[in-house]
XYZ file of C-alpha atoms in Angstrom:
509
model
C 0.000 0.000 0.000
C 2.900 2.371 0.735
C 4.199 1.873 -2.813
C 0.768 2.671 -4.235
C 0.384 5.894 -2.257
C 3.926 6.923 -3.091
C 3.003 6.726 -6.759
C -0.198 8.694 -6.146
C 1.640 11.383 -4.195
C 4.269 11.768 -6.883
C 1.561 12.042 -9.539
C -0.205 14.800 -7.617
C 2.947 16.874 -7.373
C 4.861 16.165 -10.560
C 3.302 18.371 -13.188
C 6.294 17.942 -15.427
C 6.480 14.137 -15.382
C 3.025 12.936 -16.386
C 4.325 10.198 -18.656
C 5.538 8.250 -15.613
C 2.106 8.404 -13.991
C -0.196 7.300 -16.779
C -1.118 4.089 -14.976
C -2.572 6.082 -12.142
C -3.803 9.370 -13.458
C -5.487 10.045 -16.785
C -6.041 13.775 -16.361
C -3.702 16.149 -14.572
C -5.585 19.432 -14.050
C -3.619 22.440 -15.258
C -4.415 24.277 -12.015
C -2.218 21.917 -9.977
C 1.186 23.193 -8.891
C 3.927 21.815 -6.783
C 2.865 21.525 -3.167
C 5.547 23.839 -1.836
C 4.118 26.735 -3.858
C 0.453 25.884 -3.977
C -0.668 26.772 -0.482
C 1.017 30.120 -0.012
C -2.229 31.902 -0.896
C -5.993 31.502 -0.936
C -5.773 31.147 -4.711
C -3.625 28.073 -4.258
C -6.175 26.408 -1.991
C -8.927 27.141 -4.499
C -6.803 25.757 -7.343
C -6.170 22.570 -5.394
C -9.897 21.981 -4.912
C -10.609 22.782 -8.563
C -8.027 20.092 -9.329
C -10.003 17.602 -7.250
C -13.229 18.296 -9.113
C -11.461 18.254 -12.484
C -10.006 14.832 -11.717
C -13.410 13.577 -10.586
C -14.926 14.720 -13.904
C -12.373 12.816 -15.988
C -13.567 9.929 -18.147
C -11.720 7.524 -15.856
C -14.029 8.451 -12.981
C -17.384 10.238 -13.017
C -17.061 11.652 -16.523
C -17.808 8.182 -17.883
C -16.627 4.985 -16.215
C -18.408 5.483 -12.874
C -21.559 6.926 -14.414
C -22.185 5.907 -18.026
C -20.210 2.858 -19.077
C -18.268 0.507 -16.778
C -20.461 0.814 -13.698
C -23.630 0.372 -15.765
C -22.205 -2.743 -17.410
C -21.613 -4.123 -13.906
C -25.345 -3.583 -13.360
C -26.040 -5.195 -16.773
C -28.165 -2.226 -17.810
C -26.913 -2.028 -21.393
C -27.542 -4.550 -24.129
C -25.305 -7.578 -23.668
C -21.947 -6.836 -25.318
C -21.399 -8.746 -28.542
C -18.324 -9.913 -30.401
C -17.597 -6.429 -31.737
C -17.811 -4.801 -28.316
C -14.642 -4.065 -26.386
C -13.490 -7.053 -24.352
C -13.481 -4.966 -21.163
C -17.235 -4.448 -21.276
C -17.810 -8.112 -22.102
C -15.932 -9.121 -18.957
C -17.623 -6.504 -16.771
C -21.059 -7.598 -17.987
C -20.210 -11.190 -16.987
C -18.567 -10.063 -13.708
C -15.401 -11.816 -14.787
C -12.671 -9.872 -12.987
C -9.695 -12.194 -13.501
C -8.327 -10.905 -16.789
C -5.949 -8.182 -17.907
C -8.464 -5.669 -19.349
C -10.470 -5.625 -16.111
C -7.361 -5.515 -13.934
C -6.097 -2.499 -15.893
C -9.496 -0.813 -15.690
C -9.819 -1.422 -11.971
C -6.319 -0.052 -11.417
C -7.218 3.173 -13.246
C -10.455 3.668 -11.304
C -8.947 2.789 -7.942
C -5.910 4.960 -8.598
C -8.090 7.797 -9.836
C -10.200 7.801 -6.667
C -7.183 7.758 -4.416
C -5.526 10.486 -6.459
C -8.498 12.752 -5.710
C -8.309 11.715 -2.060
C -4.589 12.576 -1.970
C -5.334 16.030 -3.361
C -8.076 16.572 -0.771
C -5.720 15.432 1.986
C -3.152 18.023 0.927
C -5.805 20.741 1.193
C -6.783 19.569 4.684
C -3.174 19.331 5.859
C -2.210 22.783 4.672
C -5.470 24.378 5.786
C -4.703 23.155 9.297
C -1.153 24.534 9.279
C -1.273 27.442 6.835
C -4.964 28.274 6.656
C -4.302 31.739 8.005
C -3.474 32.842 4.447
C -7.236 32.659 3.885
C -8.233 35.833 5.669
C -11.982 35.243 5.737
C -12.979 32.598 8.288
C -16.057 31.525 6.324
C -14.027 31.010 3.161
C -11.512 28.963 5.136
C -14.334 26.821 6.534
C -15.755 26.218 3.055
C -12.356 25.190 1.688
C -11.794 22.705 4.505
C -15.394 21.508 4.478
C -15.269 20.701 0.785
C -11.967 18.865 1.175
C -13.366 16.640 3.922
C -16.504 16.039 1.848
C -14.509 15.121 -1.272
C -12.414 12.705 0.767
C -15.549 11.068 2.126
C -17.314 10.965 -1.246
C -14.453 9.113 -2.943
C -13.824 6.751 -0.031
C -17.528 5.879 -0.024
C -17.293 4.781 -3.640
C -14.171 2.766 -2.833
C -16.323 1.006 -0.236
C -19.229 0.486 -2.623
C -16.986 -0.892 -5.364
C -14.333 -2.859 -3.494
C -15.895 -3.436 -0.094
C -17.896 -6.299 1.326
C -21.655 -6.576 1.206
C -23.115 -4.118 3.713
C -25.627 -6.625 5.048
C -24.868 -10.155 6.293
C -21.577 -10.674 4.423
C -19.938 -14.058 4.222
C -16.663 -12.415 3.235
C -14.994 -9.497 4.943
C -12.878 -6.885 3.211
C -10.357 -4.454 4.630
C -9.742 -1.241 2.706
C -7.278 1.654 3.054
C -8.650 4.918 4.415
C -6.196 7.637 3.479
C -5.926 10.698 5.726
C -2.337 11.711 5.049
C 0.050 12.705 2.296
C 3.670 12.162 1.404
C 5.871 9.422 0.013
C 6.382 7.899 3.449
C 2.704 7.886 4.392
C 0.994 4.517 4.587
C -2.797 4.497 4.741
C -4.110 2.058 7.356
C -6.344 -0.777 6.248
C -9.634 -0.636 8.121
C -12.319 -3.250 8.522
C -15.855 -2.443 7.401
C -17.023 -0.964 10.708
C -13.903 1.167 11.105
C -14.093 2.366 7.511
C -17.734 3.390 7.865
C -17.016 5.138 11.167
C -14.305 7.223 9.502
C -16.666 8.069 6.641
C -19.242 9.325 9.121
C -16.576 11.311 10.962
C -15.420 13.036 7.758
C -18.969 13.889 6.736
C -19.777 15.251 10.181
C -16.670 17.415 10.026
C -17.603 18.650 6.550
C -21.118 19.522 7.701
C -19.804 21.351 10.767
C -17.397 23.433 8.687
C -19.893 24.295 5.954
C -22.790 25.137 8.259
C -23.158 28.893 8.485
C -20.350 29.506 5.979
C -21.656 28.073 2.708
C -23.540 30.669 0.604
C -25.998 27.977 -0.507
C -27.738 28.433 2.834
C -28.485 32.013 1.825
C -28.896 31.937 -1.972
C -30.347 29.279 -4.272
C -28.391 27.547 -7.022
C -29.708 29.656 -9.887
C -28.794 32.863 -8.082
C -25.277 31.596 -7.387
C -25.026 30.273 -10.964
C -25.830 33.839 -12.083
C -29.052 32.631 -13.654
C -32.747 33.247 -13.047
C -34.589 36.344 -11.860
C -32.263 37.298 -8.998
C -28.659 36.498 -9.921
C -26.065 37.144 -7.238
C -22.479 38.274 -7.709
C -20.310 37.651 -4.668
C -16.942 39.242 -3.987
C -15.375 35.781 -3.871
C -15.936 34.099 -7.244
C -15.202 30.669 -5.752
C -18.349 30.941 -3.654
C -20.494 31.093 -6.794
C -21.617 27.916 -8.600
C -22.141 25.927 -5.396
C -24.069 23.310 -7.359
C -20.719 22.170 -8.760
C -19.092 21.813 -5.343
C -19.868 19.422 -2.503
C -21.840 22.043 -0.626
C -23.667 21.995 2.708
C -26.844 20.374 1.345
C -24.833 17.900 -0.741
C -23.151 16.672 2.448
C -26.567 15.924 3.945
C -27.522 14.098 0.736
C -24.350 11.997 0.853
C -25.153 11.131 4.463
C -28.633 9.992 3.402
C -27.084 7.799 0.720
C -24.487 6.389 3.129
C -26.979 5.588 5.887
C -29.266 3.832 3.424
C -26.347 1.783 2.144
C -25.210 0.647 5.595
C -28.743 -0.046 6.788
C -29.223 2.817 9.261
C -32.656 3.540 7.882
C -33.857 6.006 10.521
C -30.818 8.187 9.901
C -31.213 7.847 6.129
C -34.814 9.007 6.413
C -33.868 11.959 8.615
C -31.211 13.194 6.163
C -33.355 12.693 3.052
C -36.270 14.463 4.670
C -33.974 17.294 5.713
C -33.115 17.927 2.053
C -36.722 17.651 0.881
C -37.929 20.119 3.531
C -34.954 22.506 3.478
C -35.616 26.216 2.946
C -33.358 28.941 1.573
C -34.477 32.535 2.068
C -37.943 31.281 2.988
C -38.371 29.210 -0.180
C -37.795 25.477 -0.763
C -34.102 24.789 -1.254
C -35.003 22.695 -4.290
C -38.028 21.227 -6.056
C -38.377 18.226 -8.342
C -37.897 19.513 -11.875
C -38.782 16.635 -14.185
C -41.676 18.286 -16.014
C -39.947 21.614 -16.553
C -36.488 20.289 -17.363
C -37.494 17.477 -19.691
C -39.880 19.739 -21.611
C -36.897 22.060 -22.107
C -34.658 19.185 -23.266
C -32.565 19.370 -20.104
C -32.453 15.617 -19.733
C -29.987 15.447 -16.823
C -32.547 17.413 -14.761
C -30.019 20.079 -13.741
C -32.553 21.983 -11.662
C -32.739 19.101 -9.205
C -29.013 18.312 -9.098
C -27.865 18.750 -5.511
C -24.296 18.101 -6.626
C -23.029 17.835 -10.184
C -19.655 17.988 -11.890
C -18.945 20.473 -14.631
C -17.912 18.636 -17.799
C -17.373 20.697 -20.933
C -16.187 17.662 -22.916
C -19.488 15.787 -22.944
C -20.226 16.578 -26.586
C -16.811 15.212 -27.583
C -17.341 11.597 -26.558
C -20.802 10.876 -25.114
C -22.750 11.006 -28.421
C -20.575 8.244 -29.863
C -21.042 6.174 -26.716
C -24.804 6.505 -26.477
C -26.280 7.643 -29.789
C -23.841 6.342 -32.396
C -22.801 8.312 -35.466
C -25.424 10.766 -36.715
C -28.115 8.859 -34.826
C -27.252 5.505 -36.402
C -26.602 3.099 -33.559
C -24.987 -0.302 -33.392
C -26.411 -2.831 -30.963
C -22.949 -4.143 -30.155
C -20.680 -1.112 -30.095
C -22.994 1.560 -28.634
C -24.473 1.676 -25.146
C -28.079 0.921 -26.019
C -30.887 -1.384 -24.966
C -33.381 -3.408 -26.955
C -37.054 -2.655 -27.500
C -37.903 -5.656 -25.358
C -35.709 -4.349 -22.523
C -37.392 -0.953 -22.696
C -41.016 -1.915 -23.177
C -41.396 -5.354 -21.605
C -39.049 -4.972 -18.664
C -37.957 -1.437 -17.770
C -41.363 0.167 -18.299
C -43.523 -2.896 -17.838
C -46.707 -1.790 -16.084
C -45.768 1.894 -16.254
C -47.837 4.707 -17.713
C -45.904 5.058 -20.955
C -48.527 7.369 -22.458
C -47.406 10.208 -20.198
C -44.170 9.301 -18.343
C -41.759 11.924 -19.651
C -38.733 9.694 -19.093
C -40.092 7.057 -21.452
C -41.367 9.565 -23.999
C -38.478 12.018 -24.138
C -35.266 10.678 -22.600
C -35.196 7.496 -24.696
C -34.930 7.806 -28.467
C -37.118 4.846 -29.378
C -36.504 5.310 -33.112
C -32.736 4.688 -32.998
C -31.849 1.895 -35.404
C -28.861 0.103 -36.876
C -28.024 -0.140 -40.566
C -30.538 -2.966 -41.046
C -33.369 -0.936 -39.509
C -33.411 -2.934 -36.267
C -34.370 -0.556 -33.458
C -32.194 -0.076 -30.388
C -33.541 2.622 -28.046
C -30.742 5.019 -27.160
C -30.436 7.320 -24.171
C -30.593 11.065 -24.793
C -29.727 12.042 -21.212
C -26.447 13.783 -22.056
C -27.330 14.957 -25.548
C -27.474 18.564 -26.685
C -26.579 20.486 -29.809
C -23.684 22.667 -28.771
C -24.166 24.880 -31.843
C -27.426 26.132 -30.351
C -25.571 27.638 -27.410
C -22.652 29.460 -29.010
C -24.201 32.906 -28.632
C -22.855 34.779 -25.543
C -26.342 35.009 -24.066
C -26.634 31.198 -24.113
C -23.235 30.273 -22.681
C -24.402 30.365 -19.048
C -27.177 27.912 -19.847
C -24.727 25.665 -21.677
C -22.325 25.573 -18.756
C -24.790 25.298 -15.871
C -27.669 23.295 -17.388
C -26.110 21.029 -20.023
C -22.390 20.457 -19.537
C -22.675 18.517 -16.304
C -22.629 15.067 -14.766
C -25.381 14.631 -12.138
C -23.980 12.887 -9.064
C -26.771 13.437 -6.525
C -30.312 14.500 -7.424
C -33.360 15.397 -5.395
C -35.215 12.439 -6.933
C -32.910 10.128 -4.999
C -33.815 11.860 -1.744
C -37.506 11.238 -2.475
C -36.870 7.557 -3.173
C -34.763 7.216 -0.010
C -37.471 8.865 2.085
C -40.134 6.625 0.536
C -38.083 3.515 1.232
C -37.221 4.396 4.826
C -40.322 6.064 6.245
C -42.619 4.017 8.471
C -45.616 6.180 7.609
C -47.598 4.760 4.687
C -49.562 7.957 4.165
C -46.312 9.911 3.923
C -45.000 7.463 1.338
C -48.136 7.869 -0.757
C -47.814 11.656 -0.645
C -44.119 11.543 -1.562
C -44.765 9.133 -4.406
C -47.513 11.263 -5.910
C -45.256 14.325 -5.821
C -42.386 12.344 -7.294
C -44.462 10.864 -10.137
C -46.051 14.242 -10.877
C -42.555 15.435 -11.755
C -42.639 12.780 -14.475
C -46.065 13.835 -15.695
C -47.827 10.816 -14.208
C -50.980 11.252 -12.152
C -51.135 8.594 -9.440
C -54.625 7.796 -8.192
C -53.929 4.510 -6.404
C -52.368 4.385 -2.924
C -49.874 1.828 -1.672
C -51.397 -0.567 0.835
C -48.163 -1.860 2.416
C -44.569 -0.770 2.900
C -43.364 -3.905 1.083
C -45.324 -2.771 -1.958
C -43.559 0.584 -1.699
C -40.102 -0.981 -1.741
C -40.891 -2.971 -4.882
C -42.085 0.166 -6.681
C -39.118 2.206 -5.494
C -36.760 -0.348 -7.026
C -38.536 0.034 -10.376
C -38.026 3.774 -10.237
C -34.357 3.468 -9.360
C -33.984 1.693 -12.696
C -36.008 4.254 -14.649
C -34.616 7.352 -12.965
C -30.855 6.943 -12.872
C -29.822 5.311 -16.142
C -26.202 6.233 -16.962
C -25.733 7.901 -13.584
C -23.962 5.004 -11.868
C -26.564 4.237 -9.214
C -27.990 0.770 -9.878
C -24.934 -1.422 -9.175
C -24.725 0.048 -5.677
C -28.475 -0.345 -5.217
C -28.218 -4.003 -6.188
C -25.239 -4.467 -3.859
C -26.823 -2.927 -0.767
C -29.890 -5.147 -1.218
C -27.810 -8.145 -2.376
C -30.093 -8.568 -5.374
C -29.649 -12.107 -6.686
C -31.110 -11.541 -10.161
C -30.560 -8.294 -11.984
C -33.298 -6.736 -14.060
C -32.063 -7.846 -17.474
C -30.174 -11.076 -16.698
C -31.134 -14.536 -15.518
C -27.739 -15.578 -14.163
C -27.789 -15.370 -10.350
C -25.412 -12.885 -8.746
C -22.966 -14.095 -6.109
C -21.242 -12.240 -3.319
C -17.991 -12.259 -5.313
C -19.750 -10.594 -8.248
C -20.406 -7.556 -6.068
C -16.802 -7.161 -4.830
C -14.305 -5.785 -7.316
C -10.778 -7.080 -6.657
C -8.190 -4.612 -5.464
C -5.315 -3.873 -7.858
C -2.638 -6.532 -7.661
C -0.159 -3.855 -6.516
C -1.983 -3.658 -3.187
C -0.243 -5.383 -0.291
C -3.521 -6.425 1.282
C -5.508 -8.931 -0.769
C -9.200 -8.453 -1.023
C -11.518 -10.802 0.819
C -11.412 -12.845 3.961
C -14.058 -15.335 5.128
C -16.165 -14.335 8.103
C -15.171 -16.438 11.089
């Protein structure tokens, strides 16, 4: 493990030697500088955090592999890869992890997550020792709060990818939780309970630092994004665009997600409900935006993104992944589904005459050269030429060029799944479905019925957002939606890179 973190640390610092770090870091943000110079000013701290978010948005992590492609193949959500599909996706679809393409892929993802963590750790370390260069106490709190939140966010995904089952595991996994920096630093391997406890501690610290300092508690996202009727311009530009930072409300949303995953349902409910009921300047912090956004061809639902990553490269690679060339798809090389998957499974029993996800977010007319239809996902599609005028650039950057990582819809589904009040669930569900243009007249009659329906909406809501594999794992789902082969415990635990000193799983005694 020391060797691995030495490589990560060198990659973070060595701007001039990227060729030696390609195994571990695909994108080196231009804003990164050598550590000895970076933290002499507030600007350096801001640049370091921008580097974290830039790395997170790379294709290796949340720009593609942990949202659109690899993670969704682990959930078997795309059409089964054929002979012309890359061998990596074939292996991921089959949960066959003992081969070179998967080992290389896992190494890039694992290294990418820990690279972001190493950057966040540098911010924390220097903020503790040299934070006085940030004159404003609130700004200093936001910088440190975001760094703790980033560290927790990435470690949580390490747990969800490489860790043991959260409920009744037969195999136990120890994972490194990195809180230091430097070539000589060795991250300790923690068991599941210790790892989760440290996650909670980091999130609590992030919440404490951001509370009362984050502008999102005073102004809504549109105002801080310089959009809408009442745009706000703050003296500190970094405090704008809080939707693209792990802000105060995003920390609560991550806590809701974490508590659901580890089975602390009362806490998950409390955090989800906090987000749903939150007020900013006397108005709801956020409302479900499905009807408005989808009608405006904003298919990632940016107006309900609690936390998203800015990604101005989406139009460069996502259309070829999802929609093929000029709308002509290939059932083997593009990330598509079949008509049967869409109509007879995904939306079986749904109101397809009005559900705006079915009607608008899936292009049901996509076809291959023979005319065979393969519905393709339009979630990340937009015509960049429509937004080249100066007046449209803000909309392009804040409503289209983004990767949604946590949305309000998820908070509604978490609250529905964890509440013990059936009447509350029915009210939440009606509000949630109204955002998808579906009028619900029937009430649930049992909480078990609720959970079954919530699972259906997880599938429909978060396609290409990297949610379903983790949902399957936390519930130890034996049969995935589109496959008949039963899932095993090993299928849900990605192997650590072979460079790690600590091998992956140990039987429960």
